[in-house]
CSV table of C-alpha atoms and ligand atoms in Angstrom, one decimal:
chain,number,residue,atom,x,y,z
A,1,MET,CA,-227.6,129.6,-20.5
A,2,PHE,CA,-229.6,131.5,-22.9
A,3,GLU,CA,-230.7,134.0,-21.0
A,4,HIS,CA,-227.9,136.7,-21.7
A,5,ASP,CA,-228.4,136.5,-25.2
A,6,ALA,CA,-231.3,139.0,-25.8
A,7,VAL,CA,-230.9,140.2,-29.5
A,8,ASP,CA,-231.1,144.1,-30.0
A,9,VAL,CA,-232.4,143.7,-33.4
A,10,GLU,CA,-235.9,143.3,-34.1
A,11,GLN,CA,-237.3,139.3,-33.3
A,12,ARG,CA,-238.7,138.6,-37.2
A,13,ALA,CA,-241.4,136.5,-37.8
A,14,LEU,CA,-241.3,133.1,-40.7
A,15,THR,CA,-241.1,135.5,-43.6
A,16,GLY,CA,-240.2,132.8,-46.0
A,17,ALA,CA,-237.2,134.0,-46.8
A,18,LEU,CA,-233.8,135.5,-45.6
A,19,PRO,CA,-233.2,139.1,-45.1
A,20,PRO,CA,-231.2,140.7,-47.6
A,21,ARG,CA,-227.6,139.5,-48.1
A,22,SER,CA,-225.7,142.7,-47.0
A,23,HIS,CA,-227.6,142.4,-43.8
A,24,VAL,CA,-227.1,138.3,-43.4
A,25,ALA,CA,-223.3,139.2,-43.6
A,26,GLU,CA,-223.6,141.7,-40.7
A,27,LEU,CA,-225.2,139.3,-38.6
A,28,VAL,CA,-223.3,136.6,-39.3
A,29,ALA,CA,-220.2,139.2,-38.3
A,30,GLU,CA,-222.1,140.4,-35.7
A,31,ALA,CA,-223.0,137.0,-34.2
A,32,HIS,CA,-218.8,135.9,-34.3
A,33,ALA,CA,-218.1,138.9,-32.6
A,34,ARG,CA,-220.3,138.1,-30.2
A,35,TYR,CA,-219.1,135.2,-28.6
A,36,ALA,CA,-215.7,134.9,-29.9
A,37,GLY,CA,-213.9,135.4,-26.4
A,38,LEU,CA,-216.5,133.3,-24.4
A,39,ASP,CA,-214.2,131.1,-23.3
A,40,GLU,CA,-216.4,128.3,-20.7
A,41,GLY,CA,-216.7,124.7,-21.4
A,42,GLU,CA,-213.9,121.7,-22.3
A,43,VAL,CA,-212.9,120.3,-25.2
A,44,ALA,CA,-213.4,116.6,-25.4
A,45,ASP,CA,-210.7,114.2,-24.4
A,46,TYR,CA,-212.8,110.8,-24.2
A,47,ILE,CA,-211.5,110.3,-27.7
A,48,PRO,CA,-207.7,111.3,-27.1
A,49,VAL,CA,-206.3,112.9,-29.8
A,50,LEU,CA,-209.6,115.3,-30.1
A,51,GLY,CA,-208.2,116.7,-26.4
A,52,ALA,CA,-205.3,118.6,-28.5
A,53,ALA,CA,-207.9,121.0,-30.4
A,54,ASP,CA,-207.0,124.7,-30.0
A,55,PRO,CA,-210.5,126.2,-28.2
A,56,ALA,CA,-210.0,129.4,-29.7
A,57,ARG,CA,-210.7,128.5,-33.1
A,58,PHE,CA,-214.3,129.3,-33.8
A,59,GLY,CA,-215.9,129.8,-37.4
A,60,LEU,CA,-219.7,130.6,-38.7
A,61,SER,CA,-220.5,129.7,-41.6
A,62,VAL,CA,-223.9,130.8,-43.2
A,63,VAL,CA,-224.9,129.3,-47.0
A,64,ASP,CA,-228.3,129.8,-48.8
A,65,ILE,CA,-230.1,127.8,-50.4
A,66,GLU,CA,-229.1,129.3,-53.7
A,67,GLY,CA,-225.4,128.9,-52.4
A,68,THR,CA,-224.5,132.1,-51.3
A,69,SER,CA,-222.1,131.9,-48.1
A,70,HIS,CA,-221.8,134.2,-45.5
A,71,GLU,CA,-218.7,133.2,-42.8
A,72,VAL,CA,-216.5,134.7,-40.7
A,73,GLY,CA,-213.5,133.3,-38.6
A,74,GLY,CA,-212.3,129.8,-39.1
A,75,VAL,CA,-214.6,128.6,-41.7
A,76,GLY,CA,-212.0,126.6,-43.3
A,77,ASP,CA,-210.3,124.7,-40.2
A,78,THR,CA,-210.6,121.4,-40.2
A,79,PHE,CA,-212.2,119.0,-38.0
A,80,SER,CA,-213.5,115.6,-37.9
A,81,ILE,CA,-217.5,115.5,-37.9
A,82,GLN,CA,-218.2,112.9,-35.3
A,83,SER,CA,-221.8,113.1,-34.7
A,84,ILE,CA,-222.9,115.1,-37.2
A,85,SER,CA,-222.3,112.3,-39.7
A,86,LYS,CA,-225.5,110.7,-37.6
A,87,ALA,CA,-227.7,112.7,-39.6
A,88,PHE,CA,-226.4,112.0,-43.2
A,89,VAL,CA,-226.2,108.3,-43.0
A,90,PHE,CA,-229.7,108.3,-42.0
A,91,ALA,CA,-230.5,110.4,-44.7
A,92,LEU,CA,-228.6,108.1,-46.6
A,93,VAL,CA,-230.2,105.1,-45.3
A,94,CYS,CA,-233.9,106.6,-45.6
A,95,GLU,CA,-233.4,107.9,-49.1
A,96,GLU,CA,-232.6,103.5,-49.7
A,97,LEU,CA,-235.2,101.8,-47.3
A,98,GLY,CA,-238.5,104.4,-47.3
A,99,HIS,CA,-239.6,105.9,-44.1
A,100,GLU,CA,-241.3,102.8,-42.8
A,101,ALA,CA,-238.4,100.3,-42.9
A,102,VAL,CA,-235.9,103.4,-40.6
A,103,HIS,CA,-239.0,103.9,-38.4
A,104,ASP,CA,-239.2,100.1,-37.3
A,105,ARG,CA,-235.6,99.8,-37.6
A,106,VAL,CA,-234.2,102.6,-35.8
A,107,GLY,CA,-236.6,104.0,-34.0
A,108,VAL,CA,-237.5,108.5,-34.4
A,109,ASN,CA,-238.1,108.9,-30.2
A,110,ASN,CA,-235.9,110.7,-27.9
A,111,THR,CA,-233.5,108.8,-25.4
A,112,GLY,CA,-233.5,111.5,-22.6
A,113,LEU,CA,-230.1,109.9,-21.8
A,114,ALA,CA,-226.4,110.3,-23.3
A,115,PHE,CA,-225.5,109.7,-26.3
A,116,ASN,CA,-223.4,107.1,-25.4
A,117,SER,CA,-225.7,105.9,-22.9
A,118,VAL,CA,-225.8,101.5,-22.8
A,119,MET,CA,-228.6,101.8,-20.1
A,120,ALA,CA,-230.9,103.3,-22.8
A,121,ILE,CA,-230.9,100.6,-24.8
A,122,GLU,CA,-231.6,97.9,-21.8
A,123,LEU,CA,-234.8,100.5,-20.7
A,124,ASN,CA,-236.3,100.0,-23.7
A,125,GLY,CA,-235.4,96.4,-25.0
A,126,GLY,CA,-232.8,96.5,-27.2
A,127,SER,CA,-234.2,99.4,-29.1
A,128,PRO,CA,-231.8,101.7,-30.4
A,129,MET,CA,-234.5,104.3,-30.2
A,130,ASN,CA,-233.0,106.4,-32.5
A,131,PRO,CA,-230.4,107.2,-35.4
A,132,MET,CA,-228.8,110.0,-33.4
A,133,VAL,CA,-227.2,108.6,-30.5
A,134,ASN,CA,-224.6,106.1,-30.7
A,135,ALA,CA,-226.5,103.0,-30.7
A,136,GLY,CA,-229.0,104.2,-33.2
A,137,ALA,CA,-226.1,105.3,-35.6
A,138,ILE,CA,-224.7,102.0,-35.4
A,139,ALA,CA,-227.6,100.0,-36.4
A,140,THR,CA,-228.4,102.6,-39.1
A,141,THR,CA,-224.3,102.5,-40.3
A,142,ALA,CA,-225.3,98.7,-40.6
A,143,LEU,CA,-228.4,99.2,-42.7
A,144,VAL,CA,-226.4,100.8,-45.6
A,145,PRO,CA,-226.7,98.3,-48.4
A,146,ALA,CA,-223.6,96.9,-49.2
A,147,ALA,CA,-222.0,93.2,-49.4
A,148,SER,CA,-218.6,94.1,-47.2
A,149,ALA,CA,-217.9,96.7,-44.8
A,150,GLU,CA,-215.5,98.0,-47.5
A,151,GLU,CA,-218.1,98.5,-49.5
A,152,ARG,CA,-220.4,100.4,-46.8
A,153,TRP,CA,-217.7,103.0,-45.8
A,154,GLU,CA,-217.1,103.5,-49.7
A,155,LEU,CA,-221.0,104.5,-49.9
A,156,VAL,CA,-220.7,106.6,-46.4
A,157,ARG,CA,-218.1,108.3,-47.5
A,158,GLY,CA,-219.2,109.3,-51.2
A,159,GLY,CA,-223.0,110.2,-50.2
A,160,LEU,CA,-221.8,112.4,-47.3
A,161,SER,CA,-219.3,114.2,-49.9
A,162,ARG,CA,-222.1,114.6,-52.7
A,163,PHE,CA,-223.8,116.5,-49.7
A,164,ALA,CA,-220.6,118.6,-48.8
A,165,GLY,CA,-220.1,119.0,-52.6
A,166,ARG,CA,-216.4,117.7,-52.5
A,167,GLU,CA,-214.2,114.5,-51.6
A,168,LEU,CA,-214.3,114.3,-47.9
A,169,GLU,CA,-211.3,112.5,-46.7
A,170,LEU,CA,-210.8,110.2,-43.4
A,171,ASP,CA,-208.6,112.0,-40.8
A,172,ASN,CA,-206.7,108.8,-39.8
A,173,THR,CA,-205.6,110.3,-36.9
A,174,VAL,CA,-208.6,110.8,-35.0
A,175,TYR,CA,-210.0,107.3,-36.9
A,176,ARG,CA,-207.0,105.6,-34.9
A,177,SER,CA,-207.4,107.3,-31.9
A,178,GLU,CA,-210.9,106.5,-31.7
A,179,ALA,CA,-210.6,103.0,-32.9
A,180,GLU,CA,-208.2,102.3,-30.6
A,181,THR,CA,-210.2,103.5,-27.4
A,182,ASN,CA,-214.0,102.9,-28.8
A,183,HIS,CA,-214.2,100.0,-26.5
A,184,ARG,CA,-218.3,101.5,-25.5
A,185,ASN,CA,-219.4,101.6,-28.7
A,186,ARG,CA,-218.1,98.2,-29.5
A,187,ALA,CA,-220.2,96.7,-26.7
A,188,ILE,CA,-222.9,99.0,-28.0
A,189,GLY,CA,-222.8,97.0,-31.1
A,190,ARG,CA,-222.5,93.7,-29.3
A,191,LEU,CA,-225.5,94.3,-27.4
A,192,LEU,CA,-227.4,95.3,-30.6
A,193,GLN,CA,-226.4,91.9,-31.9
A,194,SER,CA,-227.6,90.2,-29.3
A,195,TYR,CA,-230.8,91.8,-29.5
A,196,GLY,CA,-231.3,90.9,-33.1
A,197,ARG,CA,-230.9,94.1,-33.9
A,198,LEU,CA,-227.9,94.4,-36.1
A,199,ASP,CA,-227.4,92.2,-39.4
A,200,PRO,CA,-223.7,92.5,-40.2
A,201,ASP,CA,-220.4,91.9,-37.8
A,202,PRO,CA,-221.0,94.2,-35.1
A,203,LEU,CA,-217.3,94.8,-34.8
A,204,GLU,CA,-217.0,95.9,-38.8
A,205,THR,CA,-220.0,97.9,-38.4
A,206,VAL,CA,-218.6,100.1,-35.5
A,207,ASP,CA,-215.8,100.0,-37.6
A,208,VAL,CA,-217.8,102.0,-40.3
A,209,TYR,CA,-219.1,104.1,-38.0
A,210,THR,CA,-215.7,105.6,-36.5
A,211,ARG,CA,-214.4,106.1,-39.8
A,212,GLN,CA,-217.8,107.6,-40.9
A,213,CYS,CA,-217.4,110.3,-37.6
A,214,ALA,CA,-213.5,110.9,-38.3
A,215,LEU,CA,-214.2,112.2,-42.3
A,216,SER,CA,-212.5,115.6,-42.0
A,217,VAL,CA,-214.6,119.1,-42.5
A,218,THR,CA,-215.3,122.6,-41.9
A,219,ALA,CA,-217.4,125.0,-40.8
A,220,HIS,CA,-218.6,125.8,-44.3
A,221,ASP,CA,-219.1,122.4,-45.5
A,222,LEU,CA,-221.3,121.9,-42.3
A,223,ALA,CA,-223.5,124.7,-43.9
A,224,VAL,CA,-223.5,123.5,-47.5
A,225,MET,CA,-224.6,119.8,-45.9
A,226,GLY,CA,-227.0,121.1,-44.2
A,227,ALA,CA,-228.3,123.9,-47.2
A,228,THR,CA,-228.6,120.2,-49.5
A,229,LEU,CA,-231.4,119.5,-46.4
A,230,ALA,CA,-232.4,123.1,-46.2
A,231,ALA,CA,-233.2,122.9,-50.8
A,232,GLY,CA,-235.0,119.6,-50.7
A,233,GLY,CA,-231.8,117.0,-51.1
A,234,VAL,CA,-230.2,119.8,-53.6
A,235,ASN,CA,-226.7,120.9,-53.3
A,236,PRO,CA,-226.9,124.3,-53.6
A,237,ALA,CA,-223.2,124.2,-54.3
A,238,THR,CA,-223.0,121.5,-57.2
A,239,GLY,CA,-227.2,121.8,-58.3
A,240,GLU,CA,-226.7,117.7,-57.8
A,241,GLN,CA,-229.9,116.0,-56.1
A,242,VAL,CA,-228.6,114.3,-53.1
A,243,VAL,CA,-231.9,113.0,-51.7
A,244,SER,CA,-235.6,113.3,-52.0
A,245,ALA,CA,-237.3,116.3,-50.6
A,246,GLU,CA,-239.4,113.7,-48.5
A,247,VAL,CA,-235.9,111.7,-47.1
A,248,CYS,CA,-235.1,115.6,-46.1
A,249,ARG,CA,-238.4,116.2,-44.2
A,250,ASP,CA,-238.2,112.8,-42.3
A,251,THR,CA,-234.1,113.7,-41.2
A,252,LEU,CA,-234.8,117.2,-40.4
A,253,THR,CA,-237.9,115.7,-37.8
A,254,VAL,CA,-235.6,113.6,-36.3
A,255,LEU,CA,-232.6,116.2,-35.6
A,256,ALA,CA,-235.1,118.4,-34.4
A,257,SER,CA,-236.6,115.7,-31.8
A,258,CYS,CA,-233.1,114.0,-30.9
A,259,GLY,CA,-229.9,116.1,-32.6
A,260,MET,CA,-229.2,117.9,-29.7
A,261,TYR,CA,-229.5,114.6,-27.3
A,262,GLU,CA,-230.8,114.9,-23.9
A,263,ARG,CA,-230.9,118.8,-24.7
A,264,SER,CA,-233.2,119.2,-27.9
A,265,GLY,CA,-236.3,120.5,-26.2
A,266,GLU,CA,-233.9,122.9,-24.5
A,267,TRP,CA,-232.4,123.8,-28.0
A,268,LEU,CA,-236.0,123.3,-29.4
A,269,PHE,CA,-237.6,125.9,-26.8
A,270,GLU,CA,-234.5,128.4,-27.5
A,271,ILE,CA,-233.8,128.4,-30.9
A,272,GLY,CA,-236.6,126.4,-33.0
A,273,LEU,CA,-234.7,124.7,-35.5
A,274,PRO,CA,-233.7,121.3,-36.4
A,275,ALA,CA,-229.8,120.8,-35.8
A,276,LYS,CA,-227.2,118.5,-34.8
A,277,SER,CA,-224.0,118.3,-33.0
A,278,GLY,CA,-220.7,116.8,-32.7
A,279,VAL,CA,-217.8,116.3,-29.7
A,280,SER,CA,-215.4,117.5,-32.2
A,281,GLY,CA,-217.1,121.1,-31.7
A,282,GLY,CA,-219.6,121.1,-35.1
A,283,ILE,CA,-222.9,122.0,-34.7
A,284,VAL,CA,-225.0,122.1,-38.2
A,285,ALA,CA,-228.2,124.3,-37.7
A,286,VAL,CA,-231.0,123.9,-40.5
A,287,ALA,CA,-233.9,126.3,-41.3
A,288,PRO,CA,-236.0,124.8,-44.2
A,289,GLY,CA,-236.7,126.7,-47.5
A,290,LYS,CA,-233.8,129.1,-46.5
A,291,GLY,CA,-230.2,127.8,-45.6
A,292,ALA,CA,-228.0,126.4,-42.7
A,293,VAL,CA,-225.5,127.5,-40.2
A,294,GLY,CA,-222.3,125.6,-39.7
A,295,THR,CA,-220.0,126.3,-36.7
A,296,TYR,CA,-216.8,125.1,-35.6
A,297,SER,CA,-215.8,125.8,-31.9
A,298,PRO,CA,-214.4,122.9,-29.8
A,299,LEU,CA,-215.4,123.9,-26.3
A,300,LEU,CA,-218.5,122.0,-24.9
A,301,ASP,CA,-221.2,122.0,-22.7
A,302,PRO,CA,-221.6,118.4,-20.6
A,303,ALA,CA,-224.1,117.4,-23.2
A,304,GLY,CA,-221.3,117.2,-25.8
A,305,ASN,CA,-222.1,120.2,-27.8
A,306,SER,CA,-220.4,123.5,-28.8
A,307,ILE,CA,-221.2,126.4,-26.4
A,308,ARG,CA,-220.0,129.2,-28.6
A,309,GLY,CA,-222.0,127.4,-31.6
A,310,GLN,CA,-225.3,127.5,-29.5
A,311,ARG,CA,-224.4,131.0,-28.9
A,312,ALA,CA,-224.2,131.9,-32.4
A,313,CYS,CA,-227.3,129.5,-33.4
A,314,ALA,CA,-229.3,131.1,-31.2
A,315,TYR,CA,-228.6,134.9,-32.0
A,316,LEU,CA,-228.8,134.1,-35.5
A,317,SER,CA,-232.0,132.6,-35.4
A,318,ARG,CA,-233.7,135.5,-33.9
A,319,ALA,CA,-232.0,138.1,-35.2
A,320,LEU,CA,-232.5,136.0,-38.6
A,321,GLY,CA,-235.9,135.3,-37.9
A,322,LEU,CA,-235.7,131.4,-38.6
A,323,ASN,CA,-237.3,129.7,-35.4
A,324,LEU,CA,-239.9,127.2,-36.9
A,325,PHE,CA,-242.7,128.2,-34.4
A,326,ALA,CA,-242.9,131.8,-34.9
A,327,SER,CA,-245.5,133.6,-36.5
A,328,ILE,CA,-247.6,136.4,-36.5
A,329,HIS,CA,-250.9,137.3,-36.8
A,330,ARG,CA,-252.3,138.9,-40.3
A,331,GLY,CA,-254.7,141.4,-40.1
A,332,ALA,CA,-258.3,140.7,-41.6
A,333,SER,CA,-257.6,143.2,-44.3
A,334,GLU,CA,-254.0,141.3,-45.1
A,335,LEU,CA,-256.2,138.1,-45.0
A,336,GLU,CA,-259.2,139.2,-47.4
A,337,ALA,CA,-257.0,140.6,-49.9
A,338,SER,CA,-254.4,137.1,-50.1
A,339,HIS,CA,-258.2,135.3,-51.0
A,340,VAL,CA,-259.2,137.8,-54.3
B,1,LIG,O1,-219.5,107.8,-30.9
B,1,LIG,C1,-218.7,108.6,-30.3
B,1,LIG,O2,-218.6,108.8,-29.2
B,1,LIG,C2,-217.9,109.6,-31.2
B,1,LIG,N1,-217.5,109.1,-32.6
B,1,LIG,C3,-219.3,110.7,-31.8
B,1,LIG,C4,-219.5,111.2,-30.6
B,1,LIG,C5,-220.5,112.7,-30.7
B,1,LIG,O3,-219.7,113.3,-31.8
B,1,LIG,C6,-221.4,113.3,-29.6
B,1,LIG,N2,-221.9,114.4,-29.8
B,1,LIG,N3,-222.1,115.6,-29.5
C-alpha cells in the first residue's frame, strides 16, 4: 500500500536531530494535505459505539523531545486510546518488575496472527506471546502490582496520565459498549487462567484492560506520550521522569517487533520506526532521541491500522529522516577528522 508514497523531498539519512522547526511544520502540513482526501478503509464496529466515528476526522501531531509541537487538522478531537494503551501499560509494568520478569511472563515475539487471536495462545502452549496483542496486554495489566482491581485501574490511569502530561479520563460510553460485547477478551482471560498465566481474577483483569482501552485521548496526547518514550522517559511537556531510559528502550523494541501486529514487518520495512496502533484510529510512531508522531483517523485496514495514519507516518519518516535503519557512508576525510 506504500508504492504511491514516493516523496519529492530529499531522503535524509539519520542526522541525530530533526530538521529546523519551520521545515518540520511545513512537512507536517504537507503530510496532512496529501492524505486528508484518502477515503479507503473501514471504521471498526466490533465495539458497537466505534462504528459511529466520523470517517472524515484526521489529526496529525509531531512533538519533539523539547516539547515543541507541529500540528494540523483535528488534533484536539478525542477518541478512545484502545490498543495504544498496551504500550504504556507495558512500560509501567517494566518499570515496576524489570526486564527479565516481563520477558518471562509475557514474551516479546510476534504471533503473526490477529491482535485478538485465541489460536495464537493455543499454538504457543498458553503463552500470551507479547504485550501488544490482547492476550499479552491482559497478562501485562494483571502484572500491575495492586491489591484490588480498583487500585490496578487507578495505577494504570495515573500512569498513562503522566505519559500524556494531563489527567486522562474514561470515556464511559466506549467502556460500556466494549464491556457489554467483549466476550472474546473474557474468553482469552479465562484461557490464560487455565494455563496458569494470570494471577488476579481474569474477569476483573479484563475489566481493567477494557477501561484502559477506553481512556479518552487526542492525537496531540499520543505525540506527547510517544515523545516521552523518545526522550529517555522524561515527558517533554511536564519535565517529569515517567519511566527509566532502559524501560523506554525495551518498550520501543517490543513496539518495533509487535506494535503493528501481523503487519509489523511490513511497517518496519516501509517506515522504520517503533509504533503502536489502536482500533479507534490512533497511531503513535516514535523516533528515539527526536520525538514522536501522533495521528487520528478512524478508517482502518484489515489488520486494524489507520490508513491515513500509516500513510502520514510513512511520508514523515522519509521527509524528516526518521527511519532507524537508514545510514550514509561518511567519506574517509570526514572519518579521519572525527578521530583527531
Ligand atoms: O481489546 C480490544 O479488542 C480493543 N479494546 C483494542 C483492540 C485494538 O485497538 C486493536 N488495534 N488495532
